[in-house]
XYZ file of C-alpha atoms in Angstrom:
785
model
C 30.845 -165.197 -53.046
C 30.734 -163.155 -49.866
C 32.264 -164.490 -46.759
C 29.696 -166.434 -44.679
C 31.045 -164.759 -41.551
C 29.605 -161.207 -42.480
C 27.116 -159.199 -44.323
C 29.356 -158.315 -47.172
C 32.927 -159.390 -48.525
C 35.632 -158.002 -46.210
C 39.066 -157.126 -47.625
C 42.040 -156.354 -45.524
C 44.227 -154.139 -47.825
C 44.536 -157.291 -50.041
C 46.679 -159.156 -47.603
C 46.356 -161.014 -44.261
C 47.855 -159.256 -41.243
C 50.231 -161.270 -39.192
C 49.157 -161.328 -35.577
C 52.776 -160.613 -34.571
C 52.997 -157.270 -36.506
C 51.408 -155.151 -33.667
C 52.334 -154.811 -30.006
C 49.394 -155.826 -27.655
C 48.945 -152.336 -26.334
C 48.066 -150.775 -29.709
C 44.899 -151.122 -31.834
C 45.352 -152.118 -35.387
C 42.421 -150.865 -37.551
C 42.744 -153.037 -40.373
C 42.679 -156.655 -38.846
C 39.492 -158.399 -39.748
C 39.584 -160.457 -36.474
C 41.208 -158.055 -34.232
C 39.541 -159.340 -31.067
C 40.309 -163.017 -31.791
C 43.892 -162.537 -32.659
C 44.525 -160.468 -29.498
C 42.725 -163.017 -27.498
C 44.881 -165.819 -28.866
C 48.149 -163.971 -28.178
C 47.165 -163.177 -24.604
C 46.346 -166.837 -23.965
C 49.600 -167.968 -25.541
C 51.544 -165.345 -23.516
C 49.792 -166.805 -20.353
C 50.776 -170.322 -21.325
C 47.224 -171.556 -21.172
C 45.372 -173.945 -23.484
C 42.000 -173.260 -24.539
C 40.665 -175.815 -22.263
C 42.536 -174.310 -19.378
C 41.212 -170.760 -20.212
C 37.811 -172.138 -20.462
C 38.027 -173.667 -16.997
C 39.265 -170.390 -15.449
C 36.808 -168.103 -17.273
C 33.701 -170.380 -17.335
C 33.342 -169.609 -21.017
C 32.817 -172.740 -23.154
C 35.855 -174.181 -25.256
C 33.863 -173.939 -28.507
C 32.971 -170.153 -27.710
C 36.757 -169.399 -27.214
C 37.749 -171.285 -30.257
C 35.171 -169.528 -32.357
C 36.285 -166.229 -31.137
C 39.937 -166.924 -31.907
C 39.290 -168.227 -35.394
C 36.801 -165.214 -36.073
C 33.906 -167.497 -36.704
C 31.721 -166.153 -34.070
C 30.174 -162.931 -33.091
C 32.041 -160.285 -31.063
C 31.570 -161.332 -27.329
C 29.442 -159.474 -25.057
C 30.840 -157.383 -22.256
C 30.591 -159.894 -19.421
C 32.287 -162.441 -21.690
C 35.160 -160.081 -22.087
C 35.461 -159.361 -18.560
C 35.399 -163.027 -17.633
C 38.370 -163.511 -20.154
C 40.323 -160.648 -18.754
C 40.039 -161.798 -15.188
C 41.002 -165.444 -16.185
C 44.046 -164.089 -18.254
C 45.202 -161.781 -15.546
C 45.708 -158.848 -17.854
C 47.362 -155.638 -16.894
C 45.155 -152.553 -16.822
C 46.490 -151.320 -20.236
C 46.156 -154.748 -21.999
C 42.656 -155.130 -20.558
C 41.635 -151.628 -21.803
C 42.865 -152.475 -25.319
C 40.982 -155.724 -25.342
C 37.810 -154.002 -24.247
C 38.273 -151.353 -26.863
C 38.911 -154.033 -29.506
C 35.563 -155.676 -28.686
C 33.813 -152.353 -28.585
C 35.238 -151.400 -31.974
C 33.824 -154.769 -33.468
C 30.417 -154.001 -32.238
C 30.568 -150.468 -33.799
C 31.542 -151.666 -37.372
C 28.797 -154.347 -37.535
C 25.807 -153.311 -39.781
C 22.669 -154.550 -41.032
C 21.996 -155.661 -44.543
C 20.518 -152.787 -46.469
C 18.284 -154.906 -48.387
C 16.496 -156.035 -45.440
C 16.935 -153.099 -43.214
C 13.975 -152.471 -40.839
C 11.606 -149.536 -41.513
C 11.994 -146.386 -39.409
C 10.466 -146.562 -35.907
C 7.555 -144.470 -34.920
C 8.942 -141.187 -33.566
C 6.188 -140.652 -30.907
C 6.029 -144.230 -29.796
C 4.335 -144.187 -26.303
C 3.748 -146.782 -23.566
C 4.325 -150.498 -23.952
C 6.922 -150.412 -21.052
C 5.963 -153.829 -19.828
C 6.171 -155.351 -23.218
C 9.494 -153.702 -23.984
C 10.910 -155.075 -20.699
C 9.578 -158.495 -21.528
C 11.515 -158.235 -24.819
C 14.575 -156.798 -23.188
C 14.720 -159.892 -20.884
C 14.618 -162.144 -23.943
C 17.421 -160.091 -25.478
C 19.473 -160.746 -22.387
C 18.738 -164.294 -22.520
C 19.737 -164.668 -26.171
C 23.142 -163.148 -25.227
C 23.774 -166.259 -22.803
C 26.487 -168.596 -24.050
C 24.896 -171.379 -26.079
C 25.409 -173.970 -23.646
C 23.284 -172.062 -21.107
C 20.857 -170.390 -23.520
C 19.293 -173.388 -24.943
C 17.421 -173.194 -28.268
C 17.777 -169.654 -30.043
C 15.276 -167.228 -28.490
C 12.044 -166.815 -30.530
C 9.441 -164.171 -29.426
C 5.932 -164.297 -30.923
C 3.721 -161.252 -30.534
C 0.168 -161.710 -31.642
C -2.964 -159.752 -31.396
C -5.839 -158.004 -33.204
C -5.312 -155.610 -36.065
C -4.302 -152.007 -35.147
C -2.709 -152.925 -31.865
C 0.818 -151.778 -32.989
C 2.570 -155.101 -33.142
C 4.871 -154.068 -35.828
C 5.612 -150.581 -34.007
C 6.476 -152.512 -30.781
C 8.852 -154.954 -32.600
C 10.651 -151.997 -34.357
C 10.845 -149.965 -31.167
C 12.473 -152.921 -29.536
C 14.902 -153.470 -32.389
C 15.911 -149.666 -32.175
C 16.343 -150.042 -28.358
C 18.542 -153.245 -28.327
C 20.243 -152.891 -31.583
C 23.612 -152.622 -29.794
C 23.198 -156.108 -28.455
C 23.311 -157.457 -31.950
C 26.689 -156.722 -33.577
C 25.740 -158.558 -36.671
C 22.782 -156.320 -37.434
C 19.115 -156.542 -37.798
C 17.193 -158.237 -40.562
C 13.440 -157.217 -41.316
C 11.159 -159.251 -43.439
C 7.535 -158.478 -44.190
C 6.021 -161.960 -44.544
C 2.813 -160.433 -45.985
C 0.702 -163.031 -44.098
C -2.606 -161.370 -45.105
C -1.967 -161.476 -48.867
C -4.216 -163.762 -50.944
C -1.134 -165.698 -51.676
C 1.619 -164.985 -49.069
C 5.315 -165.517 -50.117
C 6.332 -169.196 -49.823
C 9.143 -170.073 -47.252
C 11.617 -171.247 -50.047
C 11.211 -167.750 -51.677
C 11.712 -165.964 -48.539
C 14.724 -168.139 -47.747
C 16.235 -167.121 -51.173
C 15.905 -163.508 -50.397
C 17.555 -163.928 -46.848
C 20.497 -165.930 -48.128
C 21.258 -163.416 -50.950
C 21.067 -160.635 -48.218
C 23.406 -162.833 -46.030
C 26.028 -162.766 -48.855
C 25.279 -166.025 -50.721
C 25.291 -165.535 -54.568
C 21.941 -166.365 -56.118
C 23.647 -169.049 -58.193
C 24.910 -170.727 -55.182
C 21.674 -171.038 -53.440
C 20.555 -174.558 -53.323
C 17.511 -175.557 -55.150
C 16.251 -178.000 -52.805
C 14.188 -176.497 -50.056
C 15.735 -178.443 -47.136
C 19.249 -177.835 -48.409
C 18.392 -174.120 -48.687
C 17.054 -174.055 -45.033
C 20.103 -175.947 -43.783
C 22.565 -173.289 -45.397
C 20.445 -170.463 -43.982
C 20.559 -171.936 -40.477
C 24.228 -172.612 -40.667
C 24.964 -169.017 -41.760
C 22.695 -167.591 -38.978
C 24.306 -169.965 -36.360
C 27.510 -168.022 -36.899
C 25.955 -164.670 -36.153
C 24.573 -162.547 -33.430
C 21.654 -160.899 -35.243
C 18.211 -159.824 -34.605
C 15.640 -161.351 -37.183
C 12.429 -159.487 -37.380
C 9.584 -161.570 -39.195
C 6.530 -159.261 -39.476
C 3.030 -160.218 -40.292
C 3.246 -163.923 -40.475
C 0.664 -166.124 -42.288
C 0.919 -169.331 -40.233
C 3.466 -171.633 -38.608
C 4.333 -173.378 -42.036
C 5.507 -170.124 -43.429
C 7.571 -169.143 -40.242
C 9.026 -172.583 -39.043
C 11.734 -172.894 -42.088
C 12.931 -169.220 -41.217
C 13.755 -169.800 -37.627
C 17.427 -170.198 -36.574
C 18.383 -173.763 -35.413
C 21.292 -172.759 -33.288
C 23.419 -169.793 -32.265
C 22.629 -166.396 -30.719
C 20.370 -164.797 -33.377
C 17.179 -163.878 -31.694
C 13.827 -163.761 -33.710
C 10.724 -161.611 -33.111
C 7.598 -162.837 -35.067
C 4.466 -160.719 -35.367
C 1.126 -162.176 -36.532
C -2.551 -161.687 -35.905
C -2.599 -165.433 -35.413
C -1.328 -166.960 -32.199
C 0.977 -169.435 -34.032
C 0.325 -171.896 -31.286
C 1.952 -174.842 -33.370
C 5.321 -173.331 -33.050
C 7.357 -175.019 -30.305
C 9.911 -173.645 -27.767
C 8.799 -169.856 -28.275
C 7.960 -167.177 -25.903
C 4.508 -165.563 -26.481
C 3.084 -162.166 -25.899
C -0.491 -161.543 -26.734
C -0.697 -157.904 -27.045
C -3.524 -156.073 -25.371
C -4.912 -152.646 -26.174
C -2.894 -149.682 -24.610
C -3.912 -148.921 -20.922
C -6.013 -145.860 -20.767
C -3.152 -143.664 -19.489
C -0.830 -144.767 -22.267
C -3.513 -144.054 -24.768
C -4.057 -140.475 -23.480
C -0.274 -140.102 -23.573
C -0.076 -141.259 -27.192
C -2.821 -138.723 -28.143
C -0.828 -136.056 -26.231
C 2.272 -137.039 -28.093
C 0.562 -136.788 -31.540
C -1.235 -133.520 -31.151
C 1.630 -131.884 -29.379
C 2.089 -130.618 -25.707
C 0.626 -127.091 -26.421
C -2.742 -128.328 -27.813
C -2.956 -131.186 -25.413
C -2.626 -128.761 -22.580
C -5.458 -126.654 -23.920
C -7.910 -129.516 -24.062
C -9.709 -130.641 -20.763
C -8.222 -133.933 -19.421
C -11.869 -135.454 -19.708
C -11.866 -134.828 -23.312
C -8.570 -136.570 -23.963
C -10.013 -139.626 -21.762
C -13.158 -139.515 -23.820
C -11.416 -139.665 -27.066
C -9.165 -142.451 -25.849
C -12.193 -144.457 -24.875
C -14.029 -143.715 -28.261
C -10.937 -145.184 -30.036
C -10.957 -148.257 -27.777
C -7.388 -147.555 -26.714
C -6.290 -148.966 -30.043
C -3.097 -147.469 -31.208
C -4.140 -147.153 -34.813
C -7.488 -145.497 -34.111
C -5.772 -143.218 -31.703
C -3.237 -142.267 -34.434
C -6.052 -141.602 -36.959
C -7.931 -139.464 -34.381
C -4.764 -137.398 -33.487
C -3.755 -137.037 -37.248
C -7.315 -135.753 -37.903
C -6.984 -133.094 -35.180
C -3.575 -132.155 -36.389
C -5.014 -131.628 -39.864
C -8.003 -129.618 -38.553
C -6.507 -126.970 -36.134
C -9.909 -125.416 -35.757
C -11.434 -128.699 -34.404
C -11.757 -129.367 -30.625
C -11.519 -132.830 -29.284
C -15.066 -132.254 -27.886
C -16.180 -131.602 -31.532
C -14.540 -134.837 -32.826
C -16.100 -136.669 -29.931
C -19.526 -135.534 -30.766
C -18.943 -136.658 -34.370
C -17.583 -140.126 -33.120
C -20.669 -140.485 -30.842
C -22.591 -142.141 -33.528
C -21.494 -145.736 -33.595
C -22.715 -146.246 -37.072
C -20.548 -143.580 -38.462
C -17.399 -144.018 -36.243
C -15.595 -146.437 -38.548
C -16.068 -143.997 -41.449
C -14.746 -141.046 -39.367
C -11.745 -142.820 -38.279
C -9.908 -142.158 -41.542
C -6.693 -139.878 -41.960
C -5.127 -139.894 -45.370
C -4.297 -143.467 -46.236
C -4.947 -144.655 -42.581
C -8.223 -146.288 -42.135
C -9.192 -148.273 -39.110
C -11.541 -150.602 -41.118
C -8.792 -151.528 -43.666
C -6.765 -153.789 -41.343
C -9.981 -155.292 -39.987
C -11.035 -156.179 -43.667
C -7.746 -157.838 -44.284
C -8.416 -160.299 -41.487
C -12.045 -160.633 -42.372
C -11.280 -161.848 -45.883
C -9.376 -164.741 -44.548
C -12.237 -166.192 -42.826
C -14.178 -169.349 -43.851
C -17.859 -168.753 -44.689
C -18.894 -170.235 -41.337
C -16.467 -168.011 -39.492
C -17.419 -165.004 -41.379
C -21.242 -165.512 -40.733
C -20.457 -166.039 -36.960
C -18.547 -163.012 -36.866
C -21.323 -160.848 -38.411
C -24.055 -162.355 -36.275
C -22.065 -162.002 -32.971
C -22.563 -158.244 -33.408
C -26.150 -158.858 -32.453
C -25.095 -160.187 -28.965
C -26.105 -157.332 -26.441
C -23.497 -158.010 -23.795
C -19.600 -157.797 -23.898
C -18.824 -161.359 -24.253
C -20.448 -164.552 -25.417
C -20.171 -168.422 -24.760
C -20.512 -171.304 -27.154
C -24.407 -171.948 -26.742
C -25.270 -168.366 -27.437
C -22.928 -167.996 -30.079
C -24.433 -171.000 -31.821
C -27.967 -169.471 -31.497
C -26.779 -166.206 -33.064
C -24.858 -167.925 -35.759
C -27.604 -170.456 -36.611
C -24.929 -173.267 -36.525
C -24.386 -176.400 -34.786
C -22.166 -176.655 -31.652
C -19.069 -178.156 -33.288
C -19.315 -175.724 -36.284
C -19.710 -172.691 -33.898
C -16.661 -173.860 -31.840
C -14.408 -174.072 -34.831
C -15.650 -170.637 -36.149
C -15.067 -169.028 -32.750
C -11.405 -170.526 -32.619
C -10.836 -169.370 -36.225
C -11.893 -165.800 -35.156
C -9.617 -165.789 -32.091
C -6.807 -167.104 -34.000
C -7.043 -164.061 -36.533
C -7.508 -161.650 -33.839
C -11.048 -160.714 -34.688
C -12.334 -161.983 -31.281
C -10.405 -161.964 -28.012
C -10.607 -165.140 -25.780
C -12.141 -164.100 -22.386
C -12.415 -166.389 -19.394
C -14.187 -169.822 -19.078
C -14.283 -170.446 -22.765
C -15.968 -167.183 -23.515
C -15.104 -164.557 -26.271
C -15.311 -160.727 -26.624
C -15.093 -158.259 -29.306
C -12.978 -155.183 -29.139
C -15.457 -152.114 -29.309
C -14.246 -151.014 -32.769
C -14.189 -154.607 -34.073
C -17.964 -154.991 -32.884
C -18.677 -151.978 -35.026
C -17.004 -153.402 -38.015
C -18.843 -156.663 -37.601
C -22.099 -154.887 -37.421
C -21.278 -152.907 -40.635
C -20.490 -156.307 -42.412
C -23.864 -157.613 -41.230
C -25.745 -154.868 -42.554
C -23.795 -154.843 -45.843
C -23.937 -158.490 -46.426
C -27.152 -159.955 -44.970
C -30.792 -159.092 -45.691
C -32.787 -157.181 -42.973
C -35.045 -160.428 -42.887
C -32.067 -162.426 -42.027
C -30.972 -160.112 -39.388
C -34.448 -159.971 -37.727
C -34.706 -163.791 -37.677
C -31.160 -164.125 -36.207
C -31.924 -161.476 -33.527
C -35.423 -163.120 -32.678
C -33.859 -166.482 -32.260
C -31.150 -165.258 -30.110
C -33.668 -163.217 -27.781
C -36.104 -166.052 -27.474
C -33.259 -168.519 -26.464
C -32.011 -165.993 -23.764
C -35.328 -165.394 -22.318
C -36.139 -169.009 -22.138
C -32.726 -169.852 -20.509
C -33.025 -167.060 -18.023
C -36.352 -168.380 -16.845
C -34.921 -171.979 -16.630
C -32.002 -170.660 -14.534
C -34.027 -168.305 -12.397
C -36.402 -170.999 -11.387
C -33.832 -172.909 -9.500
C -34.210 -170.382 -6.695
C -38.004 -170.491 -6.402
C -39.201 -171.983 -2.935
C -40.835 -174.996 -4.505
C -38.892 -175.741 -7.608
C -37.940 -179.419 -7.943
C -35.158 -178.758 -10.406
C -33.838 -180.398 -13.580
C -36.823 -180.093 -15.846
C -36.748 -178.644 -19.381
C -33.031 -179.218 -20.266
C -31.841 -176.094 -18.391
C -29.094 -175.951 -15.798
C -28.320 -179.174 -13.898
C -27.929 -177.542 -10.463
C -28.514 -174.166 -8.536
C -24.720 -173.519 -8.738
C -24.627 -173.881 -12.490
C -27.786 -171.796 -12.806
C -26.279 -169.001 -10.660
C -23.157 -169.169 -12.823
C -25.164 -168.871 -15.964
C -27.284 -165.908 -14.692
C -24.269 -163.944 -13.615
C -22.030 -164.779 -16.761
C -24.953 -163.893 -19.182
C -26.505 -161.133 -17.144
C -25.812 -158.395 -19.767
C -26.863 -160.574 -22.493
C -30.245 -161.794 -21.072
C -30.875 -158.149 -19.851
C -30.360 -156.982 -23.327
C -32.666 -159.588 -24.620
C -35.252 -158.393 -22.047
C -34.908 -154.871 -23.274
C -35.353 -155.990 -26.987
C -38.557 -157.943 -25.980
C -40.055 -155.210 -24.078
C -39.506 -152.826 -26.764
C -41.150 -155.416 -29.166
C -44.288 -155.652 -26.802
C -43.442 -159.190 -25.736
C -44.789 -158.402 -22.176
C -45.710 -161.944 -21.214
C -42.200 -163.201 -21.729
C -40.800 -160.000 -19.762
C -42.928 -160.815 -16.589
C -41.912 -164.517 -16.900
C -38.269 -163.596 -16.708
C -38.617 -161.117 -13.805
C -40.854 -163.604 -11.734
C -38.221 -166.357 -12.258
C -35.445 -163.960 -11.228
C -37.278 -162.735 -8.055
C -35.849 -165.104 -5.527
C -32.375 -165.230 -7.105
C -32.141 -161.452 -6.881
C -32.226 -161.712 -3.132
C -28.776 -163.403 -3.404
C -27.132 -160.960 -5.928
C -28.352 -157.690 -4.674
C -25.383 -155.680 -5.785
C -26.112 -156.199 -9.494
C -26.940 -152.610 -10.703
C -29.808 -153.640 -13.109
C -32.605 -155.265 -11.000
C -34.471 -152.041 -10.750
C -34.620 -151.838 -14.652
C -35.648 -155.543 -14.878
C -38.667 -154.945 -12.400
C -39.624 -151.569 -13.928
C -39.935 -153.421 -17.336
C -41.995 -156.165 -15.719
C -44.254 -153.709 -14.021
C -44.845 -151.775 -17.093
C -45.391 -155.038 -19.040
C -48.237 -155.965 -16.393
C -49.821 -152.482 -16.912
C -49.709 -152.982 -20.722
C -51.435 -156.353 -20.422
C -54.102 -154.832 -18.141
C -53.108 -157.298 -15.295
C -53.741 -155.496 -11.983
C -52.615 -158.456 -9.641
C -49.486 -158.897 -11.758
C -48.901 -155.148 -11.589
C -49.149 -155.544 -7.800
C -46.569 -158.309 -7.730
C -44.143 -156.501 -9.886
C -44.451 -153.207 -8.258
C -43.478 -154.954 -5.012
C -40.446 -156.036 -6.791
C -39.756 -152.463 -7.871
C -40.001 -151.257 -4.280
C -37.636 -153.921 -3.160
C -35.032 -152.962 -5.745
C -35.263 -149.306 -4.907
C -34.527 -150.213 -1.195
C -32.044 -153.051 -1.588
C -30.160 -152.382 -4.845
C -30.546 -148.677 -5.820
C -30.264 -147.522 -2.144
C -33.104 -145.186 -2.569
C -35.753 -146.009 0.147
C -37.152 -142.649 -0.244
C -38.406 -143.742 -3.634
C -39.500 -147.347 -2.476
C -42.672 -146.267 -0.644
C -44.753 -145.119 -3.773
C -44.618 -148.418 -5.689
C -45.256 -150.410 -2.509
C -48.207 -148.323 -1.762
C -49.609 -148.736 -5.260
C -48.949 -152.478 -5.038
C -50.954 -152.493 -1.593
C -53.905 -150.523 -3.211
C -54.027 -153.037 -6.115
C -53.694 -156.130 -3.933
C -56.537 -154.921 -1.785
C -58.701 -154.308 -4.761
C -57.915 -157.849 -5.877
C -58.362 -159.333 -2.403
C -54.992 -160.732 -2.497
C -53.690 -161.102 1.009
C -50.296 -162.414 -0.027
C -49.423 -159.424 -2.088
C -50.847 -157.094 0.609
C -48.313 -158.772 3.091
C -45.466 -158.301 0.639
C -46.395 -154.681 0.114
C -46.274 -154.108 3.971
C -42.937 -155.975 4.144
C -41.371 -153.804 1.369
C -42.785 -150.571 3.122
C -41.154 -151.920 6.411
C -37.877 -152.575 4.566
C -37.957 -148.930 3.284
C -38.584 -147.530 6.656
C -35.664 -149.461 8.174
C -33.267 -148.074 5.462
C -34.706 -144.504 6.291
C -33.827 -145.201 9.885
C -37.429 -145.279 11.033
C -37.533 -148.432 13.288
C -41.070 -147.611 14.734
C -42.638 -147.535 11.259
C -40.635 -150.622 10.288
C -42.087 -152.504 13.275
C -45.669 -151.414 12.585
C -45.265 -152.551 8.891
C -43.961 -155.917 10.027
C -46.892 -156.384 12.372
C -49.277 -155.663 9.534
C -47.621 -158.238 7.308
C -47.658 -161.184 9.614
C -51.406 -161.912 9.894
C -51.812 -161.420 6.165
C -48.910 -163.871 5.479
C -50.480 -166.386 7.920
C -53.946 -165.926 6.251
C -52.258 -166.740 2.890
C -50.333 -169.735 4.442
C -47.253 -168.089 2.835
C -44.643 -169.263 5.278
C -41.656 -167.968 3.163
C -43.197 -164.610 3.378
C -44.019 -165.060 7.058
C -40.332 -165.922 7.944
C -39.342 -162.555 6.156
C -41.899 -160.617 8.066
C -40.630 -162.160 11.578
C -37.045 -161.440 10.464
C -38.004 -157.773 9.573
C -39.770 -157.266 12.895
C -36.553 -158.581 14.815
C -34.384 -156.417 12.775
C -36.399 -153.368 13.483
C -36.291 -154.124 17.187
C -32.436 -154.213 16.977
C -32.428 -151.093 14.975
C -34.280 -149.375 17.858
C -31.666 -150.610 20.301
C -33.857 -153.404 21.815
C -31.400 -156.145 21.123
C -32.576 -158.536 23.801
C -36.128 -158.295 22.285
C -34.616 -158.808 18.853
C -32.716 -161.832 19.883
C -35.912 -163.253 21.393
C -37.668 -162.644 18.234
C -35.032 -164.215 16.058
C -35.260 -167.310 18.388
C -38.872 -167.465 17.582
C -38.111 -167.365 13.877
C -35.545 -170.228 14.371
C -38.308 -172.328 15.876
C -40.361 -171.555 13.045
C -37.718 -172.814 10.560
C -37.905 -176.151 12.221
C -41.677 -176.327 12.625
C -43.289 -178.927 10.353
C -46.020 -177.450 8.240
C -45.096 -173.896 8.800
C -41.496 -173.945 7.912
C -40.354 -172.000 4.709
C -39.083 -174.061 1.808
C -35.507 -175.144 2.044
C -34.307 -172.652 -0.512
C -35.632 -169.764 1.522
C -35.165 -171.486 4.965
C -31.535 -171.858 4.495
C -30.988 -168.129 3.358
C -33.223 -167.053 6.233
C -31.246 -169.099 8.834
C -27.838 -167.548 7.566
C -29.381 -163.968 8.056
C -30.908 -164.936 11.344
C -27.560 -166.032 12.832
C -25.789 -163.162 11.335
C -28.242 -160.617 12.836
C -28.243 -162.368 16.263
C -24.535 -162.075 16.144
C -24.671 -158.351 15.574
C -27.038 -157.975 18.494
C -24.859 -160.034 20.670
C -22.014 -157.696 19.607
C -24.047 -154.732 20.749
C -24.520 -156.418 24.096
C -20.768 -157.048 24.339
C -21.214 -160.894 24.572
C -18.173 -161.377 22.393
C -17.945 -165.243 22.713
C -21.566 -165.979 22.009
C -21.446 -163.348 18.993
C -18.469 -165.175 17.484
C -20.297 -168.446 17.892
C -23.408 -167.054 16.148
C -21.273 -165.632 13.193
C -19.592 -169.006 12.766
C -22.943 -170.799 12.384
C -24.174 -168.202 9.838
C -20.862 -168.061 7.708
C -21.306 -171.512 5.833
C -25.095 -170.930 5.397
C -24.404 -167.619 3.702
C -21.521 -168.924 1.572
C -23.577 -171.822 0.353
C -26.405 -169.258 -0.505
C -23.808 -167.221 -2.351
C -24.897 -164.022 -0.638
C -21.517 -162.171 -0.893
C -22.554 -158.833 0.725
C -23.781 -160.700 3.785
C -20.889 -163.021 3.918
C -18.746 -159.754 4.055
C -20.992 -158.320 6.860
C -20.597 -161.722 8.838
C -16.812 -161.804 8.486
C -16.566 -158.214 9.677
C -18.653 -159.161 12.718
C -16.679 -162.245 13.347
C -13.383 -160.285 13.167
C -14.726 -157.688 15.536
C -15.792 -160.249 18.084
C -12.367 -162.046 17.859
C -10.578 -159.082 18.363
C -12.408 -158.372 21.627
C -11.615 -161.912 22.715
C -7.803 -161.245 22.228
C -7.605 -163.576 19.162
C -5.907 -160.869 17.118
C -4.381 -162.895 14.262
C -7.715 -164.580 13.536
C -9.426 -161.282 13.745
C -7.058 -159.809 11.065
C -7.674 -162.618 8.781
C -11.507 -162.182 8.923
C -11.326 -158.377 8.555
C -8.998 -158.617 5.618
C -11.589 -161.038 3.973
C -14.380 -158.786 4.730
C -12.601 -155.848 3.063
C -11.710 -157.955 0.176
C -15.467 -159.013 -0.352
C -16.709 -155.532 0.068
C -14.329 -154.175 -2.439
C -15.986 -156.422 -5.144
C -19.630 -156.418 -4.042
C -19.970 -153.467 -1.588
C -21.196 -151.832 0.474
C -18.199 -149.249 0.344
C -18.733 -148.301 4.006
C -17.817 -151.919 4.962
C -14.523 -151.452 3.405
C -13.755 -148.365 5.402
C -14.966 -150.110 8.665
C -12.867 -153.294 8.167
C -9.693 -151.323 7.382
C -10.339 -148.922 10.167
C -10.838 -151.898 12.619
C -7.603 -153.519 11.280
C -5.735 -150.296 11.861
C -6.933 -150.252 15.498
C -5.280 -153.737 15.956
C -1.895 -152.474 14.704
C 0.601 -154.438 12.656
C 1.081 -158.156 13.158
C 3.717 -159.238 15.843
C 7.278 -159.110 14.456
C 6.325 -156.612 11.675
C 7.713 -153.109 12.126
C 6.045 -149.979 10.806
C 8.544 -147.710 9.160
């Protein structure tokens, strides 16, 4: 039987060599434990016990004893240096001891039976992940009393991410840290019947030098022997493609310095005391670099950068897809990347085109798909109908046609197998190519009628939920009815989280001629849109609803929704030049219908467009036309908006004192019984009122009064959730505080203003805030180099 201390039997010329047969300054190439024998001689010459050497070197007694007896791995460099210092060796003796340790590292080898496959020659990127694994390698080299349990790294993620390639790259990079070699085992976790742990242990034990006849039959005894052998080694154990925790757990070392890397599509969350890495897709720059490596520098240089970026995007930055695309280009020298991109543009054909030889992007996806329970497979297929990039539990249940608990279990199963990616707040998302695969399975496995029913059920639920959420922001809504959101904050969160899903449902409904439902959603969202003006799709929403009103032959409804279109052009699309035409048509329709309220709103939107175009005079005139119409319609919510626009146009014309007086009249109106707007609108109006008063006071150089007005406005705007206005308010407050000499407070507000504007705009506010910060200079005590 092979020696348990190495990979194969070691013979030393048929005899043991005496440690006294060679002088301390000469290497003996035939001693099996050269380092341990030399260490024992040096300790004896120094008159030290093992305990005394341990105290002097800070290397444990057990580690020194194991080294001297040849039972442990060859020590790491820092351990050798600590021993040299503690022993006080001469330069010559120290050099020999170092060379002995180095020679021991060189002769170590991995077991051929379980040697890892070759690494990918053009491996690219993953620098952060390799550093993470390198840190674990360093930790695994610590003495056992400081290292704790043996280091185990679990690398998980979706199919095609390159988990195995990363593991092999790390093994090649850090192989010298493992003098007892590298063991690679493919656990075949996606097979219909993956190898059992006891069979894997048999293979490992025979590779470690145990004769098959000496391998215990009992599973526990087999595992104990395996762990005892690994405990004496400094090896790297690579367990690729694990099925589950039960398969992996018996293969993990129990003690010692062997490090283990496990890859799996599952997260293996049941394993304890492990370090985890959930592998993402490549960063876009790394994806482009990989394509350049595959197709070669000359061809890459001949292609426009935009084409390489486009191909990386079409491949979803997935390493396997990138390799397939690169190999296809290599096999067809006459193809340009632009030509391949045109072929990949058809999403229905993309998976079929991502094939190169025996590499198929759909193949690893199918392996995971076949592992799914029927409920999870159905959920996976149906989720391809979701229009947005991610999904929550309730919407997933509607798509799947399952109950809440069944859907939750299915989502977790999909995430565990890497077919869905967990997002934030309990939501899930597809990788782009995985969505295409799910759509292909839906088409292949379900009837067109089943698909139509599932989509219709999902669209109806989304439209109804959007109306229920949007109504929370209507002026006179009491709230809480119909089983929708329980609060305005919950409604706001739902609208934003599901925005691309309910927008997709709206598109589907419009295309299907469900015009009444389209108008209902737009009406419900109207007041909320004032709070979330930076969302880029409001114009599309209101164009749909205006077209639906026209399709239904509803002139008054068309006037309402054309007014919304005008608002969206001015406030969201920043195209006031296009806002006038829909407002004028709305005005014409409202006059024909004798609808004073919609006439007033049309004048308001005409005035808003004029203000954005810089025409303060026209804006004042439009505001003046709106006010009597609002009053005639007893629309005090609108009347407040008309007053606000009139004051704003005065300020725009430089008439700040008159503007402030007009804002004061508006403030009185907000408190006047019978004429005050509804609380929802009143709070929002009050926040903007004090913001605009503060801006006019700034223009009048009344710094203290301006700061006070901004401080009143700030909590009102925060409660309303109007982030753009909050950013403007903080910028104004920071400017006022700077003028008052309160520079540190000013810096804080200006930084907050810039941070908000980076997320929600406007872009010029970022530049203004950063410019004002630069004028203030660095904080006290901070030097600028």
